[in-house]
Amino acid sequence: MDEMKEIRWKQRFENFEKSFKLLEKYASMSISTELERAGIIQFFETTFELAWKLLKDYLEAEGLVAKSPRESIKQAFQAEIIEDGHLWMEALSKRSLTTHTYDQELAEKLVVEIQEQFLPILK
């Protein structure tokens, strides 16, 4: 394993872990206001972005090449680094949707999905 690439994924993991802990902490609370929903969604976007980049860095350190979030998730699933590749792809789709659209009903539904589905796979 290339030492520089190993250092990169380990540094990325530290950042991911900090972001995940914040997401986990606040997603476990009762969320009722628009500001709270927006905060959870933002934590999710940041954590998910770090997650796929962590997968990419780790795969590269192992000698595999992944250039996109989709490729990184597919390769990580094939290498058995993650489970439930379909749910990871769903999370990727939702993360992409949230960055381009804001709709209160969508936000309320997404917060529930984050709490019940996406948080467990990121853990």
GROMACS .gro file of C-alpha atoms in nm:
model
  123
    1MET     CA    1   0.000   0.000   0.000
    2ASP     CA    2   0.136   0.342  -0.097
    3GLU     CA    3   0.216   0.524   0.227
    4MET     CA    4   0.078   0.858   0.105
    5LYS     CA    5  -0.250   0.699  -0.006
    6GLU     CA    6  -0.279   0.516   0.326
    7ILE     CA    7  -0.231   0.843   0.514
    8ARG     CA    8  -0.495   1.013   0.295
    9TRP     CA    9  -0.769   0.760   0.368
   10LYS     CA   10  -0.686   0.762   0.739
   11GLN     CA   11  -0.710   1.142   0.751
   12ARG     CA   12  -1.036   1.125   0.557
   13PHE     CA   13  -1.166   0.869   0.807
   14GLU     CA   14  -1.094   1.105   1.097
   15ASN     CA   15  -1.297   1.380   0.927
   16PHE     CA   16  -1.575   1.136   0.839
   17GLU     CA   17  -1.589   1.011   1.197
   18LYS     CA   18  -1.626   1.365   1.337
   19SER     CA   19  -1.902   1.447   1.090
   20PHE     CA   20  -2.078   1.115   1.148
   21LYS     CA   21  -2.079   1.165   1.525
   22LEU     CA   22  -2.249   1.502   1.483
   23LEU     CA   23  -2.505   1.356   1.245
   24GLU     CA   24  -2.570   1.065   1.481
   25LYS     CA   25  -2.603   1.295   1.782
   26TYR     CA   26  -2.853   1.533   1.627
   27ALA     CA   27  -3.045   1.278   1.421
   28SER     CA   28  -3.132   1.092   1.741
   29MET     CA   29  -3.315   1.399   1.876
   30SER     CA   30  -3.670   1.501   1.807
   31ILE     CA   31  -3.670   1.718   1.495
   32SER     CA   32  -3.962   1.952   1.449
   33THR     CA   33  -3.846   2.284   1.306
   34GLU     CA   34  -3.737   2.378   0.957
   35LEU     CA   35  -3.397   2.481   1.091
   36GLU     CA   36  -3.348   2.144   1.262
   37ARG     CA   37  -3.444   1.958   0.942
   38ALA     CA   38  -3.207   2.173   0.738
   39GLY     CA   39  -2.928   2.105   0.987
   40ILE     CA   40  -2.977   1.727   0.975
   41ILE     CA   41  -2.987   1.733   0.596
   42GLN     CA   42  -2.667   1.939   0.585
   43PHE     CA   43  -2.493   1.702   0.827
   44PHE     CA   44  -2.607   1.412   0.609
   45GLU     CA   45  -2.478   1.577   0.290
   46THR     CA   46  -2.138   1.644   0.448
   47THR     CA   47  -2.110   1.301   0.608
   48PHE     CA   48  -2.215   1.118   0.292
   49GLU     CA   49  -1.970   1.320   0.082
   50LEU     CA   50  -1.690   1.227   0.321
   51ALA     CA   51  -1.806   0.863   0.321
   52TRP     CA   52  -1.783   0.810  -0.053
   53LYS     CA   53  -1.452   0.997  -0.071
   54LEU     CA   54  -1.322   0.779   0.212
   55LEU     CA   55  -1.424   0.471   0.015
   56LYS     CA   56  -1.250   0.612  -0.294
   57ASP     CA   57  -0.929   0.688  -0.103
   58TYR     CA   58  -0.926   0.346   0.060
   59LEU     CA   59  -0.986   0.169  -0.271
   60GLU     CA   60  -0.703   0.367  -0.430
   61ALA     CA   61  -0.472   0.273  -0.143
   62GLU     CA   62  -0.561  -0.089  -0.221
   63GLY     CA   63  -0.470  -0.037  -0.588
   64LEU     CA   64  -0.821   0.005  -0.729
   65VAL     CA   65  -0.940   0.309  -0.924
   66ALA     CA   66  -1.275   0.477  -0.866
   67LYS     CA   67  -1.339   0.819  -1.015
   68SER     CA   68  -1.695   0.891  -0.907
   69PRO     CA   69  -1.921   0.837  -0.608
   70ARG     CA   70  -2.114   0.569  -0.799
   71GLU     CA   71  -1.796   0.381  -0.896
   72SER     CA   72  -1.661   0.408  -0.542
   73ILE     CA   73  -1.979   0.262  -0.394
   74LYS     CA   74  -1.997  -0.018  -0.652
   75GLN     CA   75  -1.634  -0.118  -0.601
   76ALA     CA   76  -1.660  -0.097  -0.222
   77PHE     CA   77  -1.966  -0.323  -0.233
   78GLN     CA   78  -1.791  -0.571  -0.463
   79ALA     CA   79  -1.488  -0.570  -0.232
   80GLU     CA   80  -1.724  -0.631   0.063
   81ILE     CA   81  -1.616  -0.310   0.236
   82ILE     CA   82  -1.979  -0.200   0.262
   83GLU     CA   83  -2.307  -0.388   0.273
   84ASP     CA   84  -2.635  -0.306   0.101
   85GLY     CA   85  -2.501  -0.137  -0.211
   86HIS     CA   86  -2.857  -0.062  -0.323
   87LEU     CA   87  -2.924   0.149  -0.012
   88TRP     CA   88  -2.591   0.328  -0.059
   89MET     CA   89  -2.699   0.417  -0.414
   90GLU     CA   90  -3.033   0.540  -0.278
   91ALA     CA   91  -2.847   0.758  -0.027
   92LEU     CA   92  -2.630   0.895  -0.310
   93SER     CA   93  -2.942   0.978  -0.509
   94LYS     CA   94  -3.104   1.154  -0.213
   95ARG     CA   95  -2.784   1.347  -0.137
   96SER     CA   96  -2.776   1.469  -0.496
   97LEU     CA   97  -3.142   1.564  -0.484
   98THR     CA   98  -3.106   1.769  -0.166
   99THR     CA   99  -2.828   1.980  -0.311
  100HIS     CA  100  -3.049   2.092  -0.601
  101THR     CA  101  -3.398   2.112  -0.452
  102TYR     CA  102  -3.564   2.234  -0.138
  103ASP     CA  103  -3.916   2.129  -0.060
  104GLN     CA  104  -4.048   2.108   0.295
  105GLU     CA  105  -4.235   1.782   0.238
  106LEU     CA  106  -3.927   1.627   0.078
  107ALA     CA  107  -3.712   1.754   0.368
  108GLU     CA  108  -3.943   1.597   0.627
  109LYS     CA  109  -3.940   1.263   0.443
  110LEU     CA  110  -3.563   1.276   0.394
  111VAL     CA  111  -3.498   1.335   0.764
  112VAL     CA  112  -3.689   1.015   0.844
  113GLU     CA  113  -3.489   0.826   0.578
  114ILE     CA  114  -3.164   0.964   0.721
  115GLN     CA  115  -3.260   0.857   1.072
  116GLU     CA  116  -3.395   0.515   0.983
  117GLN     CA  117  -3.199   0.400   0.676
  118PHE     CA  118  -2.894   0.609   0.591
  119LEU     CA  119  -2.748   0.663   0.938
  120PRO     CA  120  -2.721   0.286   0.998
  121ILE     CA  121  -2.534   0.222   0.671
  122LEU     CA  122  -2.293   0.508   0.736
  123LYS     CA  123  -2.219   0.364   1.078
   0.00000   0.00000   0.00000
